[in-house]
Coordinates of C-alpha atoms in Angstrom, one line a residue:
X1 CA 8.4 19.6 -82.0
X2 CA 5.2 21.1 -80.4
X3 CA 5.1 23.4 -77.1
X4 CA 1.6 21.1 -76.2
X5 CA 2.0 19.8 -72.6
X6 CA 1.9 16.2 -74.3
X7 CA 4.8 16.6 -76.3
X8 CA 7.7 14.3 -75.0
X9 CA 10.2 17.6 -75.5
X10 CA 9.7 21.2 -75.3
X11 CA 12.0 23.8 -76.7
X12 CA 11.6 27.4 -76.2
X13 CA 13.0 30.9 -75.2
X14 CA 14.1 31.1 -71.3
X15 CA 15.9 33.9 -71.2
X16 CA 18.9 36.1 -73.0
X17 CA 22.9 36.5 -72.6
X18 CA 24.2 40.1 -72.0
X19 CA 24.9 40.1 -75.4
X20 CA 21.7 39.4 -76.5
X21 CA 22.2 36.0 -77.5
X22 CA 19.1 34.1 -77.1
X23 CA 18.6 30.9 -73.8
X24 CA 16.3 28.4 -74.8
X25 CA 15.0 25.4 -72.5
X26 CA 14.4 22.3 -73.4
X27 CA 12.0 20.2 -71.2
X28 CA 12.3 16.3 -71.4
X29 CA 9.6 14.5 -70.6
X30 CA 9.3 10.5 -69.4
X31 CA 6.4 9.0 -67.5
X32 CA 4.1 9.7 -64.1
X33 CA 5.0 13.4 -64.6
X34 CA 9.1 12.9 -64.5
X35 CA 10.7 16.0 -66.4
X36 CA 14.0 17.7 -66.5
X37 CA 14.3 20.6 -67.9
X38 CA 17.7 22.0 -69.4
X39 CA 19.2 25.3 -70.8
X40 CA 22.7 25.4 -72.4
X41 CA 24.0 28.3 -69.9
X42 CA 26.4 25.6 -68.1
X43 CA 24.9 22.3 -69.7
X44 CA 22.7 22.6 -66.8
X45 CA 19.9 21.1 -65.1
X46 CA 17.7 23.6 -64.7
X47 CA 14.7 21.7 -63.0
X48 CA 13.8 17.9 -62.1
X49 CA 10.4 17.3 -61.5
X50 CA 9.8 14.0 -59.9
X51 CA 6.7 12.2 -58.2
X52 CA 5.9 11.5 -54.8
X53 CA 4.1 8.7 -53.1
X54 CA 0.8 10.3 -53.2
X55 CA 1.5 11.3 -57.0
X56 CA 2.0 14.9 -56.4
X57 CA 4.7 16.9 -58.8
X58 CA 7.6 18.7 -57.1
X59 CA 10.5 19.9 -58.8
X60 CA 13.9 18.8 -56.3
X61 CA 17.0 21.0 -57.3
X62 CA 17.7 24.2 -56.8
X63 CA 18.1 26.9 -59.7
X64 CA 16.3 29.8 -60.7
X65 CA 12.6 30.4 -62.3
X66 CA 14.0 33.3 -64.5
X67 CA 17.5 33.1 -66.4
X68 CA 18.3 36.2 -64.5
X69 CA 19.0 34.5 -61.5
X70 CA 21.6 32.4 -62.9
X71 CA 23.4 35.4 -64.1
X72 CA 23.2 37.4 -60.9
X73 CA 25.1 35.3 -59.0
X74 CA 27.5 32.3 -59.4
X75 CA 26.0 28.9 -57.4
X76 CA 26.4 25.9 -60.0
X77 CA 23.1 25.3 -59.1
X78 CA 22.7 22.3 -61.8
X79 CA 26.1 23.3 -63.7
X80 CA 28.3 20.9 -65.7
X81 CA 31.2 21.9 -63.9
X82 CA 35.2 21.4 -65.6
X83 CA 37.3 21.5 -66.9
X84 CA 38.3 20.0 -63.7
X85 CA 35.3 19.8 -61.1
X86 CA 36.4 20.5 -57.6
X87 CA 39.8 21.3 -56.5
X88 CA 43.5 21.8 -58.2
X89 CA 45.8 23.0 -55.0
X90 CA 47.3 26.0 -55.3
X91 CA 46.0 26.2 -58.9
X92 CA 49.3 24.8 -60.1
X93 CA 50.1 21.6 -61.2
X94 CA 52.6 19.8 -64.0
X95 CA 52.2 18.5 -67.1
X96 CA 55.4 16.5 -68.9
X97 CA 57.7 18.8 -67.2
X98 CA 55.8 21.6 -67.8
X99 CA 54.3 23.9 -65.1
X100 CA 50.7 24.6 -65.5
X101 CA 49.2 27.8 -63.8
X102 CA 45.7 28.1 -63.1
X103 CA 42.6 30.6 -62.0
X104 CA 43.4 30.8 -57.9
X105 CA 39.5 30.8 -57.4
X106 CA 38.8 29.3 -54.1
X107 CA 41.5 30.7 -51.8
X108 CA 44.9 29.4 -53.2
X109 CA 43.1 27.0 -55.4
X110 CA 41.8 26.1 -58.9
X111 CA 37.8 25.1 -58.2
X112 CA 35.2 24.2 -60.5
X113 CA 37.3 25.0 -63.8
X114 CA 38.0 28.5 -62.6
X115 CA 37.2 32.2 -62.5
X116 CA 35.1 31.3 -66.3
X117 CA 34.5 27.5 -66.1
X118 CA 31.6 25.7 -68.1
X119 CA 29.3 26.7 -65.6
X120 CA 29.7 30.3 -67.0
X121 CA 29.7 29.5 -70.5
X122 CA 26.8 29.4 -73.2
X123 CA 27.0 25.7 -74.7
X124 CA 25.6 25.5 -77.9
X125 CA 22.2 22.9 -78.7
X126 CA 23.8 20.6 -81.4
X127 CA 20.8 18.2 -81.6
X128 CA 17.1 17.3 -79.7
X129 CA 15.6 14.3 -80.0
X130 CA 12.0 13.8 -79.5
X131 CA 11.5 10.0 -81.0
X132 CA 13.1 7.2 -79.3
X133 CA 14.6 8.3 -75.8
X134 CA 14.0 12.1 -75.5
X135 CA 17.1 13.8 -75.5
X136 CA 19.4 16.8 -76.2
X137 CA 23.3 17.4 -77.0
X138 CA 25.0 20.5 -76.1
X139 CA 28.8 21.4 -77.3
X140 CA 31.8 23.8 -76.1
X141 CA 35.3 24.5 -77.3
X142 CA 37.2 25.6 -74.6
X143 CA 40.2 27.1 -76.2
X144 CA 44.0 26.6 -75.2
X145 CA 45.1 28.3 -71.8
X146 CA 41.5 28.9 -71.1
X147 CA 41.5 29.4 -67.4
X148 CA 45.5 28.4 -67.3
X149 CA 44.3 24.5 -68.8
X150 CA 46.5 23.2 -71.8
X151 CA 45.2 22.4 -75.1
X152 CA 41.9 23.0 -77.1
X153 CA 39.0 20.7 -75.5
X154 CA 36.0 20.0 -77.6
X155 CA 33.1 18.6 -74.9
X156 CA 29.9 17.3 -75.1
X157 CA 26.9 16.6 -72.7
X158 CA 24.2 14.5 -74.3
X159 CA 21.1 14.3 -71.5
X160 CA 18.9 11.6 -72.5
X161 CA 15.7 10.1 -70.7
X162 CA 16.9 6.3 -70.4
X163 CA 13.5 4.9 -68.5
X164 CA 10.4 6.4 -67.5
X165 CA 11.9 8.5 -64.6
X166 CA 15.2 8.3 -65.2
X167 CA 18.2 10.8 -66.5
X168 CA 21.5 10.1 -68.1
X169 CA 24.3 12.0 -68.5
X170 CA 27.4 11.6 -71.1
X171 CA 30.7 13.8 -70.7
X172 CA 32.8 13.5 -74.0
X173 CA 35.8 15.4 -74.7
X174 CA 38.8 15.3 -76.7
X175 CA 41.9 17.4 -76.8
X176 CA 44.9 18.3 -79.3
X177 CA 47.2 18.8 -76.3
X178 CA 47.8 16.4 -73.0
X179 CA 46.2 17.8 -70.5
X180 CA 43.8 17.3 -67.9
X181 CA 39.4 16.7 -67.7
X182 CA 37.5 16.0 -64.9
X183 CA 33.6 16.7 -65.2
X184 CA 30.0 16.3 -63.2
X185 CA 26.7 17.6 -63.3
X186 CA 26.5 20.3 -59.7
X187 CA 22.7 19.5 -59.2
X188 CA 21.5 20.4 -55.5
X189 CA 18.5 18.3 -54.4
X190 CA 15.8 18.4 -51.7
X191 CA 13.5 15.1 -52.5
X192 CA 10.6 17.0 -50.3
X193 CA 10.7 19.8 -53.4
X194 CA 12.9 22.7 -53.2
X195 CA 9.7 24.8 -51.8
X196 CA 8.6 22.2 -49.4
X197 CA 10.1 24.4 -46.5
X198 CA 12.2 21.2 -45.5
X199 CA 15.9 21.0 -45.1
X200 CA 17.6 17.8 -46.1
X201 CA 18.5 16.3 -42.6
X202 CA 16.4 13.8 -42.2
X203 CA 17.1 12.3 -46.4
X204 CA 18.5 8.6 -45.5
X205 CA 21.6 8.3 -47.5
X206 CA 23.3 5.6 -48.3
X207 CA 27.4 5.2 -49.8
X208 CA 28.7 2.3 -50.6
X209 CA 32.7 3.1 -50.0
X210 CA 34.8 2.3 -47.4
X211 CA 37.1 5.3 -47.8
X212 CA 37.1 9.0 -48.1
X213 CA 39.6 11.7 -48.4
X214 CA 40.7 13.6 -45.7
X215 CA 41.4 16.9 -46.5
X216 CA 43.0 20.4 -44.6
X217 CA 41.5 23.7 -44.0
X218 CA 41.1 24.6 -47.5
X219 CA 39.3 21.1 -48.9
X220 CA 42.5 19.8 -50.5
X221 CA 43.5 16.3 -49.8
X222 CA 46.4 15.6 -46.8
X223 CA 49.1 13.6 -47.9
X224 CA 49.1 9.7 -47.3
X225 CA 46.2 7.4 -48.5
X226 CA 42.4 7.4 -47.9
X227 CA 40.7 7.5 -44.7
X228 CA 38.4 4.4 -43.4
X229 CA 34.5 5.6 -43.0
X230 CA 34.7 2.8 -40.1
X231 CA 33.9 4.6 -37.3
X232 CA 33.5 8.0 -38.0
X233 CA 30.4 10.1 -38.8
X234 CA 31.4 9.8 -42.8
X235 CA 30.3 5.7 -42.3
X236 CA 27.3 5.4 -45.2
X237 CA 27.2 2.5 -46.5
X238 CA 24.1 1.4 -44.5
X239 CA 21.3 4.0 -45.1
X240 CA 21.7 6.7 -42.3
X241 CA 20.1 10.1 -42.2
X242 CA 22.4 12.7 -43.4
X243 CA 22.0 15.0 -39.8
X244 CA 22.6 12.1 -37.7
X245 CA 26.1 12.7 -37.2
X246 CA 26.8 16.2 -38.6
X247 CA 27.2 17.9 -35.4
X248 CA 29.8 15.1 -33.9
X249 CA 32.9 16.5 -32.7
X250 CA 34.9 15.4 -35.1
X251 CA 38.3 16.8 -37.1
X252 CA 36.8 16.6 -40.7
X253 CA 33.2 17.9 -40.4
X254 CA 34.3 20.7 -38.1
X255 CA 36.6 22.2 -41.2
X256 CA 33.7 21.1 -44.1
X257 CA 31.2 22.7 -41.6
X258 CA 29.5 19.4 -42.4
X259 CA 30.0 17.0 -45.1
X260 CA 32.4 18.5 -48.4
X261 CA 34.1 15.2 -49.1
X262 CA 35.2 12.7 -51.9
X263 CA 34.1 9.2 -51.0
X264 CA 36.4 6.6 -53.2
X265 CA 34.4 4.3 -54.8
X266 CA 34.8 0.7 -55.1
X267 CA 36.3 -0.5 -58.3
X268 CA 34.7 -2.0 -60.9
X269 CA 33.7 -2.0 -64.9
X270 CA 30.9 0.2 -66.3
X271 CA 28.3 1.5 -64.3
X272 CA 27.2 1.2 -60.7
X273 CA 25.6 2.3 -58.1
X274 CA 27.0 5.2 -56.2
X275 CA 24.3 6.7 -53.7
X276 CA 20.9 6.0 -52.8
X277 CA 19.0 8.8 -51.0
X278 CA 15.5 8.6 -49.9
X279 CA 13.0 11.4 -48.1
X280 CA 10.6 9.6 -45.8
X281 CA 8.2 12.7 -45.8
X282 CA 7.5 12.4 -49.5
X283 CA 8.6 8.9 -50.4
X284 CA 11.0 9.9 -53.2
X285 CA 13.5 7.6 -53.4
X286 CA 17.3 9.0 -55.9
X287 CA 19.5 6.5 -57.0
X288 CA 23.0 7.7 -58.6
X289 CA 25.0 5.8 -60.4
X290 CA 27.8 6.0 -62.0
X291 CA 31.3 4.5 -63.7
X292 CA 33.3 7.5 -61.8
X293 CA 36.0 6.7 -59.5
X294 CA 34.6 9.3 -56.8
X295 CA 31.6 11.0 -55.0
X296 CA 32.0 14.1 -53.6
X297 CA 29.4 14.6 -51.0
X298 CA 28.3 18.0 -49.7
X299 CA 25.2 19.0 -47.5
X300 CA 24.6 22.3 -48.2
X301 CA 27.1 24.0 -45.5
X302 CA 27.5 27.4 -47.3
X303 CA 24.0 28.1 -48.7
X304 CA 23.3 31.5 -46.8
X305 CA 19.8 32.8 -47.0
X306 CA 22.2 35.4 -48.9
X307 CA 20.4 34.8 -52.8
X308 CA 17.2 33.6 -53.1
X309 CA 16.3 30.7 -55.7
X310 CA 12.9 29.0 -57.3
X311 CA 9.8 30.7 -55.9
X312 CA 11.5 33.9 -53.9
X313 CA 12.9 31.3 -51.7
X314 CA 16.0 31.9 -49.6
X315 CA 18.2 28.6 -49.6
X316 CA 19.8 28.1 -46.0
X317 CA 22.5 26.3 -44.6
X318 CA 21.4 21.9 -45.5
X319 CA 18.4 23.1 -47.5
X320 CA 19.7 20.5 -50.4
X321 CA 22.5 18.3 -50.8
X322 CA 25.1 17.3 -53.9
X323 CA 26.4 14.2 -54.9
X324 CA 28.8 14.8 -57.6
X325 CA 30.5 11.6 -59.5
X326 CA 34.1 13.1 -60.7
X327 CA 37.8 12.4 -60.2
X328 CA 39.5 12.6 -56.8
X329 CA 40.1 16.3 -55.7
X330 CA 43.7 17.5 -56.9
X331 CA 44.2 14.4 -58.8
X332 CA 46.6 16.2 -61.6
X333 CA 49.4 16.8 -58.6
X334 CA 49.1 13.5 -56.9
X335 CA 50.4 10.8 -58.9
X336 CA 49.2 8.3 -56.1
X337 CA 45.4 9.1 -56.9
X338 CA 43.4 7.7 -60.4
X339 CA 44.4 10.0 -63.4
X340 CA 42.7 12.5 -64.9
X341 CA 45.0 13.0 -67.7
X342 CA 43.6 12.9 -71.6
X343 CA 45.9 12.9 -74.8
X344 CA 45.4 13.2 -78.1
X345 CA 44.2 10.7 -80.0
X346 CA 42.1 9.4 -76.6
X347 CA 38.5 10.0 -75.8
X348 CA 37.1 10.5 -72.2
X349 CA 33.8 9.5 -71.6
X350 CA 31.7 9.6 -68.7
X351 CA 28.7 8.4 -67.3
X352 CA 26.2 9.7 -64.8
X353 CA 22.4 8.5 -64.0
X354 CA 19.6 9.5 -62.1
X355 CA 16.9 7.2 -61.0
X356 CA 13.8 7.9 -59.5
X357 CA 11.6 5.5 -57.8
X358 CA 8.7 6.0 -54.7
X359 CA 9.0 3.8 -51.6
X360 CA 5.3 3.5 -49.8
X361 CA 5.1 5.1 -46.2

């Protein structure tokens, strides 16, 4: 592989692990300008730079220009978050009669994997591919107990351009215990670019479930079964702009402080869509998709102005948005929710996509 701006990937040095162990990047390259750059601190996506309507490049998630920043302070800014993305309640749960005790990292509960999830670990690069689809593998062994999780779990995350502007993901993992696995890629994204100055209000977003999950004051599901959308400000499944009901007076986006909820997703075999967001300023136009059973949506409530991110800029509160394809929060202790249980002998696989597109103004 070359470094020349032609190339279809680039590997090189991005940055260096207290220990001295060396960060690369490796920049995959499609068509118009589409890129996505990736380092294997947290199998993450380090930038996505995407066209607009006029042709202009922007790159749309937050993360960091230096590795520095990633080390500084912990965001998931672009993580692969497990071993169990979102929330375990009261980082406890049972497994075959046994109880399981977990990092308490988020109040009384397990979030994001814990205190040392895959976000905070350095994955190794087990393969890039520059013919065909341009892509790159990256590997962990998270040991047994690691964070309070039963069993040994070898993982893998194998990004791959699949079309011209268009990323795939693939979660693998295996275990030598039963245990639990729940994973997604953290990407926050602004379609105006992450320096555009814009916050992500006026990004039309469309969801195509008719229930979400409820949840109490610390973003663990209530008891009983999912809520309708019908009526409420969490209705997407027409194309709405994300601010135009985030300031109703309503129960559930009071305690989010906006949107920080799992929609349920309709049923169904292989993947599908999930989301579709579009920025009318620049055009860009995201379609997720996914063969997950959930989406948890979040608009940015917590982003500070406390850290700044990609050029010196300080992210505020619904500068960028996730939409993150997983299992149902606290799946592990509600046996009335999809299982995220692996064993032995079983495989779990996962698939997430991003799509690009440009509608004309």
């Amino acid at each position: 592989m070359t470094s020349s701006s032609e190339a279809r990937v680039e590997r090189a040095p991005f940055g260096a692990m207290p220990d001295g162990r060396t960060v690369e990047r490796i920049i995959l390259r499609g068509a118009h300008g589409f890129e996505a750059g990736i380092i294997p601190y947290g199998a993450a996506v380090q930038s996505l730079k995407v066209p607009d309507r006029a042709g202009g490049i922007d790159d749309i998630v937050l993360g960091h220009d230096a590795f520095d920043g990633y080390l500084a302070r912990r965001q998931y800014f672009g993580a692969t978050v497990g071993r169990y993305a979102n929330r375990i309640a009261g980082a406890r749960f049972s497994i075959d009669g046994t109880q399981v005790t977990l990092d308490a990292n988020n109040g009384p509960n397990a979030l994001h994997g814990g205190l040392e999830g895959f976000d905070r670990k350095l994955w190794r690069i087990e393969s890039v591919a520059e013919q065909g689809e341009p892509a790159v593998v990256l590997t962990y062994v998270s040991a047994d107990g690691e964070c309070g999780y039963p069993g040994r779990l070898d993982v893998r995350v194998i990004y791959r351009l699949t079309g011209p502007m268009e990323l795939s993901m693939i979660y693998e993992a295996t275990t030598d215990r039963p245990t639990v696995v729940n994973m997604t890629n953290h990407s926050f994204f602004n379609l105006n670019g992450v320096l555009s100055s814009t916050n992500i209000l006026d990004h039309h977003l469309m969801i195509p479930a008719d229930h979400f999950l409820a949840v109490d004051a610390t973003a663990i599901p209530l008891p009983g079964p999912p809520a309708s959308v019908a009526d409420t400000p969490f209705d997407f499944r027409q194309m709405v702009a994300v601010g135009a009901r985030i300031r109703d007076n309503h129960e559930q986006v009071r305690l989010g402080r906006g949107y920080d909820h799992n929609y349920c997703l309709p049923a169904g075999d292989g993947v599908r869509l999930a989301a579709r967001l579009e920025a009318p300023q620049s055009g860009r136009v995201f379609e997720l998709l996914t063969d997950q059973v959930g989406l948890q949506f979040y608009s940015g409530n917590l982003l500070d102005g406390s850290t700044s991110g990609k050029g010196g800029r300080l992210h505020r509160q619904s500068d960028a948005l996730c939409l993150e394809p997983h299992a149902w929060p606290d799946t592990p202790n509600r046996p009335d929710f999809p299982s995220a249980r692996l064993d032995p002998g079983e495989v779990y696989r996962r698939t997430i996509v991003y799509r690009f597109a440009t509608a004309s103004g």
